[in-house]
Amino acid sequence: MKSKKVLFVFGITILLLTGWLLSVRSSTGAEVIAEQKQLVEQADQLAERKLYVRAIELYKEALQNKTSLTVDIQEKLLQAYEAYGDMDDYCELAAKRSADGTAKEEEYLKAAECYVEHADLEEAVPLLESGIAKLETTGLQDYLEQIRYAYTLSIVGFEQILPTEDNTLMPAYNGEKWGYINNNGRVEIAFDYDSATAFGTDGFAVVQQNDTYYSILKNGDWYGADDGSSYEKMSDVLMVSGSHILGQRKGSYSYYDYDFEPLAEAFQFEKMTGNACGVAAVCKDGKWGVITDSGKTVTDFIYEDAAVNSLGNAFAGDRAMVKENGKWHLIDIEGNRIGEQEFDNAKAPESNGYIAVANNDGRWGYIDRNGELIIDYQYNDAKSFSQKLGAVQSVNDWCYISIYNEKVIDEPLQAAEPFHNGIAQAETCEGMSLIKLKYFENE
């Protein structure tokens, strides 16, 4: 009986204590809000008198506690920052409100405009993309499309420049010999060669001089020589793919190391592409198939052709375009056909973006990675999208369009390559040029 009384008293005590705590918490919350209102009232009065430096400090003090008034106080602080000309803090607060999901369209736009004024597209574009994802408005998307394609165009004066995956060291032809230039158009490796490939991921490329192929390092030093001392000399080198040289010896293409020694003598092909997405397209007896990086068969040799992109690969974004029964269609890295659509011509994917295809009238448009027509057939020629841009030819000139089919780099170009690592090679009436995006996202 005594124990029951003790438990009863203990229970009553707990209930009383809980009620007291709730009362205190409620009272404290009310006091905080009252204090916030008082601080905001004082800050408002100072802001009306344009004494922003003092008003800002009071708004910030009011925001030290998070309450139901926080969002409204933040908006007042944003107004004070803007009136005071403190756009750095404005942008910082707008970014915080974006993360919290409370920012408004006007805040996104003003913050983005501030970033653009300071040439800071690295901040402006992601902020706008965040706003687009959160708000149902076209204003942010319209502004994003206005700014995201800012670029520079530099005439570099060579007859030909080959695209590479990172475009930091590019093979270039001066009309007589091949060498290498950097992304500013300056010569890095002398123009001493009859041919040159892009550098692979291991930092090796292949050049040819006096009918002999050499593997070279990025500083231009020779590493290996195909001089006929160990094997019959190669008759052609396609590229360096990953850590392999793709070369032709005795009429067949295969994989070789940087000393030009065979790596897979059992694999001999009439034609081959670079390895990308873990696979490559290879040709035997006039038909194309797909193999993995380790040489395992993905598809039989059933295709009439395989499109090859600007980097020498058939695959990009886990997709490739192959020709079967006279028509082109899309496949994935497992050889599965994507969609039922067929096309009269096609370019290889350059990324996970739109892919250029043509109809029987020779007009070009674009499909997505599911094979659905996204941009209707309307161009004389086109190249697949990369970094949200596609090169298209209307009449004679080339330009670049956005995924919304709007011209965004509208220079009079005689030729245009896809973008890689924010750079594209293009030909103007003054010669070869490098177009550099001020902002880009690698895909």
XYZ file of C-alpha atoms in Angstrom:
443
model
C 0.000 0.000 0.000
C 2.821 2.311 0.933
C 4.583 1.631 -2.364
C 1.410 2.513 -4.273
C 1.241 5.866 -2.481
C 4.867 6.536 -3.341
C 4.246 5.738 -7.002
C 1.147 7.941 -6.993
C 3.043 10.877 -5.500
C 5.919 10.321 -7.952
C 3.521 10.320 -10.901
C 1.835 13.523 -9.754
C 5.256 15.142 -9.367
C 6.266 14.159 -12.911
C 3.036 15.554 -14.332
C 3.459 18.823 -12.458
C 7.090 19.089 -13.559
C 6.199 18.400 -17.189
C 3.471 21.008 -17.112
C 5.844 23.504 -15.577
C 8.482 22.839 -18.245
C 5.926 23.233 -21.011
C 4.720 26.456 -19.435
C 8.255 27.764 -19.168
C 9.021 26.731 -22.763
C 5.837 28.418 -24.000
C 6.598 31.481 -21.977
C 10.189 31.537 -23.210
C 9.064 31.139 -26.866
C 6.617 33.987 -26.474
C 9.317 36.119 -24.904
C 11.704 35.377 -27.780
C 9.096 36.381 -30.343
C 8.289 39.530 -28.388
C 11.980 40.396 -28.281
C 12.275 39.728 -32.015
C 9.341 42.024 -32.742
C 10.917 44.769 -30.669
C 14.258 44.422 -32.473
C 12.576 44.358 -35.874
C 10.525 47.445 -35.042
C 13.704 49.314 -34.127
C 15.444 48.038 -37.260
C 12.513 49.069 -39.461
C 12.677 52.596 -38.095
C 16.394 52.791 -38.801
C 15.921 51.385 -42.303
C 13.261 54.010 -43.043
C 15.876 56.621 -42.136
C 18.382 54.817 -44.402
C 20.585 53.992 -41.433
C 21.154 50.559 -42.868
C 24.387 49.746 -41.095
C 22.556 49.848 -37.743
C 19.333 48.289 -39.055
C 21.249 45.299 -40.409
C 22.804 44.521 -37.047
C 19.398 44.585 -35.345
C 17.859 42.289 -37.975
C 20.782 39.897 -37.527
C 20.348 39.980 -33.756
C 16.650 39.184 -34.172
C 17.593 36.163 -36.280
C 19.748 34.578 -33.595
C 16.732 32.519 -32.540
C 14.710 30.584 -35.091
C 10.977 31.207 -34.736
C 7.895 31.595 -36.889
C 9.108 35.125 -37.681
C 12.472 34.029 -39.088
C 11.504 33.947 -42.762
C 9.919 37.413 -42.641
C 12.907 38.878 -40.808
C 15.258 37.369 -43.377
C 13.319 39.142 -46.118
C 13.711 42.458 -44.300
C 17.427 41.768 -43.917
C 17.706 41.038 -47.643
C 16.061 44.380 -48.411
C 18.454 46.150 -46.072
C 21.482 44.433 -47.628
C 20.342 45.471 -51.101
C 19.630 49.067 -50.086
C 22.998 49.246 -48.324
C 24.746 47.821 -51.393
C 26.058 44.784 -49.552
C 25.344 42.237 -52.267
C 27.907 39.751 -50.973
C 25.897 39.225 -47.805
C 22.695 39.395 -49.860
C 23.903 36.498 -51.990
C 25.007 34.513 -48.953
C 21.606 34.881 -47.284
C 19.782 34.121 -50.552
C 21.808 30.914 -50.884
C 20.894 29.946 -47.317
C 17.218 30.580 -47.999
C 17.508 28.528 -51.177
C 18.888 25.619 -49.163
C 16.025 26.050 -46.680
C 13.472 26.201 -49.485
C 12.241 29.693 -48.581
C 13.916 31.821 -51.279
C 11.729 33.653 -53.793
C 12.269 34.136 -57.513
C 13.352 37.752 -57.047
C 16.110 36.688 -54.653
C 17.452 34.079 -57.044
C 17.510 36.587 -59.883
C 19.187 39.389 -57.928
C 21.797 37.082 -56.449
C 22.501 35.518 -59.848
C 22.786 38.956 -61.476
C 25.293 39.947 -58.814
C 27.357 36.831 -59.467
C 27.248 37.491 -63.216
C 28.426 41.091 -62.721
C 31.460 39.652 -60.949
C 31.932 37.017 -63.692
C 31.176 34.278 -61.189
C 29.126 31.849 -63.246
C 30.302 29.005 -61.007
C 27.974 30.437 -58.336
C 25.248 31.893 -60.551
C 24.375 28.808 -62.584
C 24.003 26.299 -59.706
C 21.957 28.839 -57.737
C 19.578 29.320 -60.653
C 19.358 25.571 -61.226
C 18.440 25.159 -57.562
C 15.709 27.778 -57.909
C 14.342 26.172 -61.063
C 14.090 22.854 -59.235
C 12.173 24.445 -56.341
C 9.935 27.030 -58.025
C 7.395 26.680 -60.810
C 8.530 29.678 -62.832
C 10.006 30.330 -66.265
C 11.807 33.519 -65.264
C 14.762 31.706 -63.739
C 15.067 29.332 -66.689
C 14.994 32.230 -69.144
C 17.757 34.052 -67.293
C 19.824 30.883 -66.984
C 19.668 30.410 -70.745
C 20.841 34.000 -71.212
C 23.990 33.605 -69.135
C 25.137 29.994 -69.128
C 26.659 30.015 -72.625
C 29.042 32.952 -72.190
C 32.206 32.239 -74.149
C 35.397 33.567 -75.696
C 36.643 32.862 -79.220
C 40.360 32.952 -79.995
C 41.903 32.668 -83.456
C 44.915 30.363 -83.124
C 46.010 30.133 -86.739
C 46.484 26.433 -87.464
C 44.958 24.478 -90.322
C 43.582 21.700 -88.128
C 43.148 21.008 -84.405
C 41.936 17.653 -83.147
C 39.514 17.414 -80.201
C 40.680 15.590 -77.093
C 38.864 14.472 -73.969
C 40.196 17.305 -71.797
C 41.451 19.664 -74.556
C 44.468 20.681 -72.508
C 47.039 19.371 -75.013
C 45.710 19.075 -78.560
C 47.265 17.745 -81.775
C 47.473 20.542 -84.335
C 48.551 20.764 -87.984
C 50.302 23.855 -89.342
C 50.041 22.928 -93.013
C 53.265 20.944 -93.067
C 53.723 19.086 -89.789
C 51.882 18.077 -86.632
C 52.645 19.238 -83.109
C 50.727 19.976 -79.920
C 49.193 23.158 -78.546
C 47.669 23.989 -75.172
C 44.187 25.344 -74.546
C 45.434 28.890 -75.126
C 46.746 28.006 -78.573
C 50.417 28.107 -77.586
C 52.825 25.486 -78.919
C 53.813 22.895 -76.308
C 55.427 20.217 -78.507
C 57.204 21.262 -81.701
C 55.664 20.688 -85.124
C 58.032 17.921 -86.207
C 55.684 15.052 -86.993
C 53.836 13.571 -89.951
C 50.884 12.530 -87.751
C 49.865 12.782 -84.105
C 47.187 11.317 -81.835
C 45.531 12.723 -78.748
C 47.039 11.785 -75.390
C 45.457 8.887 -73.541
C 44.571 8.744 -69.870
C 48.063 7.491 -68.946
C 49.689 10.548 -70.502
C 50.961 8.921 -73.707
C 50.352 9.814 -77.349
C 51.677 8.434 -80.630
C 53.433 10.469 -83.319
C 54.944 9.501 -86.652
C 58.219 10.702 -88.089
C 59.974 9.326 -91.177
C 57.642 6.304 -91.393
C 58.267 5.335 -87.756
C 55.752 5.621 -84.937
C 56.859 6.767 -81.479
C 55.012 6.843 -78.183
C 55.699 10.133 -76.435
C 55.201 11.733 -73.033
C 53.442 15.042 -72.460
C 56.786 16.852 -72.367
C 57.488 15.582 -75.889
C 60.076 12.957 -74.942
C 60.071 9.732 -76.916
C 59.158 6.710 -74.802
C 58.841 3.820 -77.272
C 59.676 3.244 -80.932
C 58.030 1.060 -83.549
C 61.279 0.836 -85.505
C 60.955 -2.738 -86.726
C 63.569 -4.111 -84.334
C 61.143 -6.555 -82.694
C 58.040 -6.620 -84.890
C 56.973 -5.617 -88.342
C 56.394 -1.868 -88.380
C 52.851 -0.593 -88.054
C 51.072 0.770 -91.093
C 48.574 2.892 -89.129
C 47.791 4.099 -85.612
C 44.222 5.130 -84.851
C 44.559 6.491 -81.344
C 45.600 5.878 -77.771
C 42.567 4.543 -75.923
C 42.938 4.282 -72.173
C 46.316 2.580 -71.741
C 46.368 0.933 -75.191
C 47.610 1.907 -78.615
C 45.121 1.001 -81.342
C 47.315 0.175 -84.311
C 47.404 -1.730 -87.575
C 50.014 -4.366 -88.308
C 49.880 -6.860 -91.194
C 46.539 -5.441 -92.283
C 44.697 -5.904 -88.963
C 44.030 -3.606 -86.025
C 44.666 -4.664 -82.444
C 45.791 -3.467 -79.016
C 49.433 -2.625 -78.273
C 51.460 -1.306 -75.357
C 53.646 1.805 -75.394
C 56.565 -0.207 -76.804
C 54.284 -1.273 -79.679
C 54.247 -4.849 -78.470
C 50.983 -6.779 -78.896
C 48.690 -7.036 -75.895
C 45.983 -9.286 -77.349
C 47.163 -11.130 -80.434
C 43.927 -13.123 -80.551
C 41.998 -9.911 -81.163
C 42.506 -8.817 -84.760
C 39.996 -6.533 -86.458
C 39.434 -4.796 -89.775
C 38.399 -1.631 -87.948
C 37.953 -0.619 -84.326
C 36.948 2.275 -82.120
C 38.262 3.510 -78.824
C 37.084 1.973 -75.588
C 34.507 4.050 -73.709
C 31.847 3.185 -71.134
C 33.612 -0.157 -70.699
C 33.058 -1.281 -74.301
C 34.232 -0.754 -77.888
C 32.862 -1.344 -81.371
C 35.002 -3.580 -83.601
C 34.668 -4.805 -87.190
C 35.411 -8.252 -88.620
C 34.493 -9.649 -92.038
C 32.694 -6.418 -92.871
C 30.381 -6.539 -89.852
C 30.517 -4.677 -86.557
C 30.060 -6.006 -83.050
C 30.635 -4.860 -79.480
C 33.224 -6.163 -77.008
C 34.074 -5.232 -73.425
C 37.366 -3.737 -72.298
C 38.497 -7.255 -71.376
C 37.554 -8.604 -74.808
C 34.348 -10.411 -73.918
C 31.663 -10.483 -76.587
C 28.696 -8.189 -75.984
C 27.074 -8.585 -79.397
C 27.854 -10.746 -82.385
C 29.151 -9.151 -85.563
C 25.723 -8.223 -86.859
C 25.881 -4.500 -87.620
C 26.655 -2.929 -90.975
C 28.316 0.103 -89.411
C 28.910 1.931 -86.142
C 29.073 5.712 -85.832
C 32.280 7.128 -84.346
C 32.409 10.388 -82.378
C 34.973 13.196 -82.300
C 37.114 11.310 -79.763
C 37.247 8.125 -81.813
C 34.697 6.237 -79.709
C 31.409 4.616 -80.655
C 29.961 4.848 -77.148
C 29.290 7.838 -74.921
C 26.699 8.174 -72.185
C 26.253 4.363 -72.384
C 24.790 4.667 -75.883
C 25.933 4.040 -79.476
C 24.392 4.366 -82.933
C 24.642 1.282 -85.162
C 23.421 0.464 -88.658
C 21.355 -2.641 -89.298
C 19.332 -3.525 -92.396
C 20.192 -0.171 -93.930
C 18.874 1.887 -90.992
C 20.453 3.350 -87.871
C 19.232 2.745 -84.335
C 20.338 3.227 -80.757
C 21.866 0.541 -78.501
C 23.147 0.487 -74.920
C 26.401 -0.964 -73.546
C 24.803 -4.403 -73.224
C 23.809 -4.409 -76.874
C 20.126 -3.890 -76.169
C 18.223 -1.921 -78.761
C 16.804 1.325 -77.381
C 13.436 2.244 -78.860
C 11.857 1.144 -82.105
C 12.788 4.245 -84.077
C 15.050 3.947 -87.125
C 16.984 6.682 -88.902
C 18.491 7.164 -92.346
C 21.711 8.606 -90.936
C 23.175 9.258 -87.512
C 26.161 10.620 -85.613
C 27.674 8.914 -82.612
C 26.849 10.217 -79.121
C 29.381 12.667 -77.675
C 27.995 12.592 -74.120
C 24.750 11.673 -72.375
C 23.079 14.518 -74.283
C 21.034 14.598 -77.470
C 22.184 12.546 -80.482
C 22.146 13.828 -84.077
C 20.029 11.836 -86.566
C 18.793 12.425 -90.113
C 15.690 11.532 -92.125
C 15.471 10.372 -95.727
C 15.477 13.992 -96.946
C 18.924 14.512 -95.466
C 17.632 16.885 -92.790
C 19.095 16.582 -89.319
C 17.494 16.730 -85.883
C 18.092 15.227 -82.446
C 16.921 12.310 -80.321
C 17.350 11.790 -76.589
C 19.075 8.774 -75.042
C 15.750 6.893 -75.161
C 15.529 7.313 -78.921
C 12.712 9.871 -78.884
C 12.851 12.730 -81.392
C 13.365 15.942 -79.402
C 14.449 18.499 -82.014
C 12.731 18.078 -85.364
C 14.575 17.527 -88.648
C 15.564 20.974 -89.909
C 19.339 21.319 -90.291
C 21.689 20.650 -93.209
C 24.054 18.867 -90.839
C 24.451 18.413 -87.102
C 26.729 16.930 -84.472
C 25.630 15.313 -81.248
C 25.313 17.373 -78.077
C 27.956 17.714 -75.431
C 27.921 20.036 -72.427
C 24.365 21.090 -73.364
C 25.396 22.382 -76.802
C 24.974 20.971 -80.291
C 26.783 22.107 -83.435
C 24.410 22.561 -86.389
C 24.727 23.759 -89.963
C 22.081 25.964 -91.539
C 22.746 26.674 -95.233
C 26.544 27.111 -95.145
C 27.461 28.349 -91.675
C 27.686 26.391 -88.434
C 26.620 27.564 -84.996
C 25.769 26.044 -81.612
C 22.261 25.550 -80.261
C 20.943 24.856 -76.770
C 18.757 21.939 -75.739
C 15.828 24.300 -76.389
C 16.902 24.648 -80.048
C 17.951 28.265 -79.578
C 21.103 29.643 -81.196
C 23.422 30.517 -78.326
C 26.840 30.710 -80.031
C 25.972 32.377 -83.301
C 29.336 33.043 -84.917
C 29.772 32.565 -88.697
C 31.625 29.259 -88.418
C 32.763 27.185 -91.378
C 33.186 24.088 -89.189
C 32.498 23.273 -85.543
C 33.437 20.397 -83.248
C 31.638 19.249 -80.072
C 32.644 20.713 -76.720
C 34.876 18.735 -74.371
C 36.011 20.145 -71.035
C 34.497 23.507 -71.968
C 36.438 23.909 -75.236
C 35.516 23.353 -78.879
C 37.566 23.611 -82.048
C 35.951 25.704 -84.769
C 36.925 27.159 -88.116
C 36.234 30.783 -88.991
C 37.093 32.741 -92.117
C 40.255 33.831 -90.283
C 41.380 30.300 -89.482
C 41.074 27.695 -86.764
C 39.774 28.938 -83.427
C 39.205 27.742 -79.894
C 35.838 28.517 -78.306
C 35.939 28.458 -74.508
C 32.855 28.374 -72.335
C 33.099 30.520 -69.226
C 30.974 27.953 -67.411
C 30.443 24.293 -68.149
C 29.469 21.059 -66.469
C 31.297 17.893 -67.444
C 28.902 15.081 -68.343
